[in-house]
Amino acid sequence: MNHKWILLFLIMTSTVFISGCWNQKELNELAIISAMAIDKNEDGKYVKTIQLVNPVNVAGGLQGGGSGQSPTVTVYTAMGDSVLEAHFHATSKVSRRLYHGHANLIVISEELATEEGIIDILDAFERDPEIRMTSRVVIAHHTKAGDLLKSLTAIDKIPAEKVNGTIQTTEKARGESMEVNLQDVVTTLTSAGKETVISGFSLKGDIQQGKKIENIQQSELDTTIESDGLAIFKEGKLVDWYQGEMSRGVVWILDKIHQTDVILDREGQENILTYTILRQKTRVSADTTNDLPVLTVRVRAEGDIREVRSQIDLTDPYEILDIEKELEKEIKKQLENTVIRTQQNKSDIFGFGEVVRRSDPQKWKNMKNDWNDTYFPNLKVNVKVEAFIRRSGNRTNSYLSDMEQ
Amino acid sequence: MSYVFIFKTKESKNDRKIQEINNQNQSNNRPPNLIESSLSKNLEVIKQKTGNSSDIIIRPLKIGHNSQIKIAILYVKGMVDNQSVNDSVIESIMNNQNLSEKLIPQDVLEVLIEDVVAVGGIKVVSDWEKLFTALMSGETITLIDGISKGVCASTQGGQRRSVQESTTDVSIRGSKEAFNESIETSIAMVRRIINNTDLWVESFNIGKMTKTEVSIMYINGIAKNEIIEEVRKRLKGINIDGILESGYIEQLIEDQTTTTFPTIYHTERPDTVAGNLLEGKIAIFVNGTPFVLLVPALFIDFFQSAEDYYERFDIATAIRFLRTVIFFISLVGPAIYIAATTFHQEMIPTELAIIIAAQRESVPFPAFIEALIMEITFEILREAGIRMPKAMGSTISIVGALVIGQAAIQAGIVSPAMVIVVSLTAIASFATPSYAVAISARLVRFIFMVSAATFGFYGIILVFIMLIVHLCSLRSFGVPYMSPLAPFIREEAGDTIFRRPIWAYKKRPRLISGQNRVSQGEDQKPQPPRTRIMKNTTNVEKGEPNES
Amino acid sequence: MEKAKISAYQLFILIVLFELGSALLVPIAIEAKQDAWLAILIGMVGGFCLYLVYHGLYSYYPDIPPTEYLQKIMGSFLGKILAFIYVLYFIYLSARVLRDFGEMLITSFYWDTPLFILNTLMALLVIYTVRKGIEVLARTSELLFVLIFLLGISVLFLIVVSGIIQISNLKPVLEEGIKPVLKTTFTQTLYFPFGEVIIFAMILPYLNRPAKVKQIGLLAIGFSGLILASVMAINVSVLDVNNITRSPFPLLSTIQTIEVAGFLERLDVYFILITVIGVFFKMCLFFYASVVGTANLFKVKESARLAFPLGLAILILSITIASNYSEHIKEGLHVITLYLHLPLQVIIPSLLLLIAFIKNKKKKRKQSKNLFPKRKYRLVERDKK
């Protein structure tokens, strides 16, 4: 009896080994993709660019030699009628299996987003279990999406890291960019009460220089890639670009600001005070008693004064109160400008529709279908700001106050 | 609960013939009154039976009035305490006054027993089997011409290893004595710790050829009677040629042989034995080995060391917890690495994945083969290290670790990450207190690696569940192997990964100990003194004002 | 019935692990959209009622498994047929669970591996365990429960720390009113996972303390109901309602969005660990119930020998019950709830309870009339452990 079991066991286990392990893939059999880009060329075909990591050149050091001589990434391009097909064509150019598990960046070109919209191209990304829904999405501004991938960067070995890192730090320090991942994009595309916003990135300089390793062997790079505002979408198509204060306004109303600066004019002089916001909370609420809802945006900001270019007396609490009031006015003005421009675009990127939905689902049902075109542009939006100045850094008054004029 | 006779052999024609001859020989000595009256005949039989071995000393003497009565003193040189034989037996007999008087042989026997032989343990034997057993275990036999009985004096001695420090179970705090090969010494060591009459010892002679003395020891009233009975039954059922070490006994009486995990604990230390006896376990001593078996043994026992109880509970808990983690690492370490790098690369942070990919570029083998090579190399090094003479031992380990490892990396045969993983695992496997479990872990680790190489994490978790199911199905002498974790017994579970403070051990383990379960009095938790001035409050007389 | 006893704590853990088993895997109650957690809680209350029904039957026949007392209540012939139907039902459910699990593994991690191989491995493990008996299963559950608990807590911790929960996604509560919630409950949540406690009717006779059965069962169902409701609530709050309805494995999608400290990301393996353990127990229990039921029905002495053939049957069944995933899901959510779960979990046990109640009343009346009842059979002593 025992023999039979042993034999059976052996047969079963050997079949497992003979047939091979289907899903097994060694790390050095994989081509690790760090970023992907989608363009459309003149023939109407999708152009997919993939950025592959050269592990040996990245790690370097330990194995001796290698680094500094060859680039850390390699870029391949392929074309096809759909995104997936373009992807398949790319495999004929690479000696290994393309691995998306670490692909953290997806770049979409401005043209594609404007003409066709992004609705059709995202399904392949969403469905593939290997592609992470937490990959960031970025729109290439004034450049081809593929070019953003080809440019080599200093400090960050892998350019995709630079893109993601830059957007992240910009969001945290300035609030003019926003980390948007694939999940967010899909959610906002399917949601009726919120439209998509995606951060932009652009290339400064000549891409032909950017591809070469000499580019990063200088102290000041000839070709760099930088964060560049926000792309506003309406129903999946790109309609506008915001930069500077405008984009910050969007991030503000979406309650994603961590830290940012507001410059004030005062006493007739311009750009006198710089106030750094350290903590803020933005709340949006809707009042649906009338036919047209009234939205209220409440901002509560706290921060310090970080740069003073006049002789203002910061030790006087009344002065501080005055400055606070000026701040509130300034912030309110900026936010209102953003809202007005967005209403002109007829695209509710702030999610006001969602807020209405949450407070009064019945009313929302009626307004859902025409929200962007009919209701949103005519909404009354009240912005209420409360700004608090807590401290002024390591000095009270500027040394300018002490200087004998 | 069944056990296996390992040495049952098929009978062939030759075997049968030999058995017949043996039976015949033995049947000659079978009738009860075995020893002949005639001394010379006895001596002849003895010489024939022992093949006139040169280390069996036969000392003829003449005693009695006019030296009429012949006696002979027999002993095995080297197995007796020479001083005791010479002084207490031979000299006593030669110089005793009572023996010089007129005596008949029967009286001689009584006089010898009551007056002459100055040794503590004395018994009378009348059949050959008992005589030879006594002779072969170091007792001195006195045969008297004309009496078909012999006097055995307990003079065991000879050179044994002295009591030394334990080599396998080292501790920082606690007694440093370890058992040695002499069973009396070992039993005595435990007796010194438990000075109680309830500590009972029963002896058996097991093994057809070796007749090894095996003793079981337990505390009456604490150990469960059913388990004691079962141990007795199993020991009596052992029917093999020789017991060379307690390991033989372990393999013959264990519950299940189809498992890599031990169900019987063994130790070299008397304090461990004593501690376990107090919980209701039964100790089995085997003459000739310092390793004492403890029965029944639970999985948790193999992760505890006596030192845990000598330190305070917070440190002991931390160390026990660490041991669990270490054991886990030693089991699945390489398997997780293989699974992560071959199936689930997304789990590794991107930078690390790139570094490992870079390392693996130059390695020709898949991760599993690499792991296998490293593991086997490690096993080779380990085995070599055991047999190495002490002088070269440390040199070889340095050579092995640094040179071979480093050279292998540079030659591109293995990747540095793999070396790290395997070395960590090997070190972790040394941290397990019990060697038996560490060996099991070594075997099971390979199973994990294979399953990781074929199915990634799914394989690992499946094998893990199978391991747990297997462990839960084991029993050690009727006690579930994984108690007190599963079946969860709350009072005892505190003693597994954690260690409760000593004052919290109120009761003995439920499934192991018998009737008497209360092990402590009330209120054992230490308290600071109740008054600021350290006055013992029980001495405060009634009416006396309390100074505070 | 084997000579085994399980303790109250072990029963509790078995029920909890069973309930969590495949319910963590699939999007239950998602038709109620963001009120899924509410549908689950209502389903939990329904589960209480069903459990009380099964417990009622148990209290009339404390020592024998349902396959036997079915015959006692409905008569030998009808009872045998019903018992057989129940055994087939358990086998089918076991195969469904296996299929669910295999599909999940293939979709997310092992898409090249054939379904048959993945299912075979799990089936082998389950067969191995069931052969060892209910006591071993109970002890294993105690250990693995600790593991699942630790994993669950750490996943929860990571989800909270990575800040991906957005409570606003759960609002508005009852957007469409209470009707869709109730509809979801009574067409889905009540039967899966709560109605499947009927399996424990086969296991209750093993408990060593009959008095505690009611308390333990209700506690366990309540506990698992709360956990499921909160898991679903977390799922909805992390992913949006729209994303959940399109995701076949919401918990997996949630875990995939965890990003902590820049390196703790892509922790999908957690999901594999949790679901393998959960599915393992669910399958084991279904399988065990069918083995014991079969052994009881066909008077087989050693139920362990049935494990291997029945296991093979379940394996093959799991491959053949549906030819693709959509079919499998549609069957599970729409077809069998009406035709299998409703009658077998709700209607028939309630009927049985009624009949048993009436029978017992009659017996009591008979007994009270008979002052000196003749002993018809010797009292057989139960084996002490």
CSV table of N, CA, C and O in Angstrom, one decimal, chain B residues 184-228:
chain,number,residue,atom,x,y,z
B,184,GLU,N,24.2,6.1,37.5
B,184,GLU,CA,24.0,6.4,38.9
B,184,GLU,C,24.3,7.9,39.2
B,184,GLU,O,23.6,8.5,39.9
B,185,THR,N,25.4,8.3,38.5
B,185,THR,CA,25.8,9.7,38.8
B,185,THR,C,24.6,10.6,38.3
B,185,THR,O,24.2,11.6,38.9
B,186,SER,N,24.1,10.3,37.1
B,186,SER,CA,23.1,11.2,36.5
B,186,SER,C,21.8,11.2,37.4
B,186,SER,O,21.3,12.3,37.7
B,187,ILE,N,21.4,10.0,37.8
B,187,ILE,CA,20.2,10.0,38.7
B,187,ILE,C,20.5,10.7,40.0
B,187,ILE,O,19.6,11.5,40.5
B,188,ALA,N,21.7,10.5,40.5
B,188,ALA,CA,22.0,11.2,41.8
B,188,ALA,C,21.9,12.7,41.6
B,188,ALA,O,21.5,13.5,42.5
B,189,MET,N,22.4,13.2,40.4
B,189,MET,CA,22.4,14.7,40.2
B,189,MET,C,20.9,15.2,40.3
B,189,MET,O,20.7,16.3,40.8
B,190,VAL,N,20.0,14.5,39.7
B,190,VAL,CA,18.6,15.0,39.8
B,190,VAL,C,18.1,14.8,41.2
B,190,VAL,O,17.4,15.7,41.7
B,191,ARG,N,18.5,13.8,41.9
B,191,ARG,CA,18.0,13.6,43.3
B,191,ARG,C,18.5,14.8,44.1
B,191,ARG,O,17.8,15.2,45.0
B,192,ARG,N,19.7,15.3,43.8
B,192,ARG,CA,20.2,16.4,44.6
B,192,ARG,C,19.3,17.6,44.5
B,192,ARG,O,19.2,18.5,45.3
B,193,ILE,N,18.7,17.8,43.3
B,193,ILE,CA,17.9,19.0,43.0
B,193,ILE,C,16.5,18.8,43.6
B,193,ILE,O,16.0,19.7,44.3
B,194,ILE,N,15.9,17.6,43.5
B,194,ILE,CA,14.6,17.4,44.0
B,194,ILE,C,14.8,16.5,45.2
B,194,ILE,O,14.8,15.2,45.1
B,195,ASN,N,14.8,17.1,46.4
B,195,ASN,CA,15.1,16.3,47.6
B,195,ASN,C,13.8,15.8,48.2
B,195,ASN,O,13.4,16.1,49.3
B,196,ASN,N,13.1,14.9,47.4
B,196,ASN,CA,11.8,14.6,47.9
B,196,ASN,C,11.6,13.1,47.6
B,196,ASN,O,12.0,12.5,46.7
B,197,THR,N,10.9,12.5,48.6
B,197,THR,CA,10.7,11.0,48.5
B,197,THR,C,9.8,10.7,47.3
B,197,THR,O,9.7,9.5,46.9
B,198,ASP,N,9.0,11.6,46.9
B,198,ASP,CA,8.1,11.3,45.8
B,198,ASP,C,8.8,11.1,44.4
B,198,ASP,O,8.1,10.8,43.5
B,199,LEU,N,10.0,11.3,44.4
B,199,LEU,CA,10.8,11.1,43.1
B,199,LEU,C,11.1,9.7,43.0
B,199,LEU,O,12.0,9.1,43.7
B,200,TRP,N,10.4,9.0,42.1
B,200,TRP,CA,10.5,7.5,42.0
B,200,TRP,C,11.3,7.1,40.8
B,200,TRP,O,11.1,7.8,39.8
B,201,VAL,N,12.1,6.1,41.0
B,201,VAL,CA,12.9,5.6,39.9
B,201,VAL,C,12.6,4.1,39.6
B,201,VAL,O,12.5,3.3,40.6
B,202,GLU,N,12.4,3.7,38.4
B,202,GLU,CA,12.2,2.3,38.0
B,202,GLU,C,13.3,1.9,37.0
B,202,GLU,O,13.5,2.7,36.1
B,203,SER,N,13.8,0.8,37.2
B,203,SER,CA,14.9,0.4,36.2
B,203,SER,C,14.5,-0.8,35.4
B,203,SER,O,13.8,-1.7,35.8
B,204,PHE,N,15.1,-0.8,34.2
B,204,PHE,CA,14.9,-1.9,33.3
B,204,PHE,C,16.2,-2.3,32.7
B,204,PHE,O,17.1,-1.4,32.6
B,205,ASN,N,16.4,-3.5,32.2
B,205,ASN,CA,17.6,-3.8,31.4
B,205,ASN,C,17.1,-4.1,30.0
B,205,ASN,O,16.4,-5.1,29.7
B,206,ILE,N,17.4,-3.3,29.1
B,206,ILE,CA,16.9,-3.4,27.7
B,206,ILE,C,18.0,-3.7,26.8
B,206,ILE,O,19.1,-3.2,26.9
B,207,GLY,N,17.7,-4.6,25.8
B,207,GLY,CA,18.7,-4.9,24.8
B,207,GLY,C,19.2,-6.3,25.1
B,207,GLY,O,19.7,-6.6,26.1
B,208,LYS,N,19.0,-7.2,24.1
B,208,LYS,CA,19.3,-8.7,24.3
B,208,LYS,C,20.8,-8.8,24.6
B,208,LYS,O,21.2,-9.6,25.5
B,209,MET,N,21.6,-8.2,23.8
B,209,MET,CA,23.0,-8.4,24.0
B,209,MET,C,23.6,-7.4,25.0
B,209,MET,O,24.5,-7.7,25.8
B,210,THR,N,23.2,-6.2,24.9
B,210,THR,CA,23.9,-5.2,25.7
B,210,THR,C,23.3,-5.1,27.1
B,210,THR,O,24.0,-4.6,28.1
B,211,LYS,N,22.1,-5.5,27.3
B,211,LYS,CA,21.4,-5.4,28.6
B,211,LYS,C,21.7,-4.1,29.3
B,211,LYS,O,22.1,-4.0,30.5
B,212,THR,N,21.4,-3.0,28.6
B,212,THR,CA,21.7,-1.7,29.1
B,212,THR,C,20.7,-1.3,30.2
B,212,THR,O,19.5,-1.6,30.1
B,213,GLU,N,21.2,-0.7,31.2
B,213,GLU,CA,20.4,-0.3,32.3
B,213,GLU,C,19.6,1.0,31.9
B,213,GLU,O,20.2,2.0,31.5
B,214,VAL,N,18.3,0.9,31.9
B,214,VAL,CA,17.5,2.1,31.5
B,214,VAL,C,16.6,2.4,32.7
B,214,VAL,O,15.9,1.5,33.2
B,215,SER,N,16.6,3.6,33.1
B,215,SER,CA,15.7,3.9,34.3
B,215,SER,C,14.7,5.0,33.9
B,215,SER,O,15.1,5.9,33.2
B,216,ILE,N,13.5,4.9,34.4
B,216,ILE,CA,12.6,6.0,34.3
B,216,ILE,C,12.4,6.7,35.6
B,216,ILE,O,12.4,6.0,36.6
B,217,MET,N,12.2,8.0,35.6
B,217,MET,CA,12.1,8.7,36.8
B,217,MET,C,10.9,9.7,36.7
B,217,MET,O,10.7,10.3,35.6
B,218,TYR,N,10.1,9.8,37.7
B,218,TYR,CA,9.0,10.7,37.7
B,218,TYR,C,8.7,11.1,39.1
B,218,TYR,O,9.1,10.4,40.1
B,219,ILE,N,7.8,12.1,39.3
B,219,ILE,CA,7.4,12.5,40.6
B,219,ILE,C,6.0,12.0,40.8
B,219,ILE,O,5.1,12.3,40.1
B,220,ASN,N,5.9,11.1,41.8
B,220,ASN,CA,4.7,10.5,42.0
B,220,ASN,C,3.6,11.5,42.5
B,220,ASN,O,3.9,12.3,43.3
B,221,GLY,N,2.5,11.5,41.9
B,221,GLY,CA,1.5,12.5,42.3
B,221,GLY,C,1.4,13.6,41.3
B,221,GLY,O,0.3,14.3,41.2
B,222,ILE,N,2.4,13.9,40.6
B,222,ILE,CA,2.4,14.9,39.6
B,222,ILE,C,2.3,14.3,38.2
B,222,ILE,O,1.4,14.8,37.4
B,223,ALA,N,3.1,13.3,37.9
B,223,ALA,CA,3.0,12.7,36.6
B,223,ALA,C,1.7,11.9,36.4
B,223,ALA,O,1.2,11.4,37.4
B,224,LYS,N,1.3,11.9,35.2
B,224,LYS,CA,0.0,11.2,34.9
B,224,LYS,C,0.2,9.7,34.9
B,224,LYS,O,1.1,9.2,34.2
B,225,ASN,N,-0.6,9.0,35.5
B,225,ASN,CA,-0.4,7.5,35.6
B,225,ASN,C,-0.5,6.9,34.3
B,225,ASN,O,0.2,5.9,34.0
B,226,GLU,N,-1.4,7.4,33.4
B,226,GLU,CA,-1.6,6.7,32.1
B,226,GLU,C,-0.3,6.8,31.3
B,226,GLU,O,0.1,5.9,30.6
B,227,ILE,N,0.3,8.0,31.4
B,227,ILE,CA,1.5,8.2,30.6
B,227,ILE,C,2.6,7.3,31.2
B,227,ILE,O,3.4,6.7,30.4
B,228,ILE,N,2.7,7.2,32.5
B,228,ILE,CA,3.8,6.3,33.1
B,228,ILE,C,3.6,4.9,32.6
B,228,ILE,O,4.5,4.2,32.2
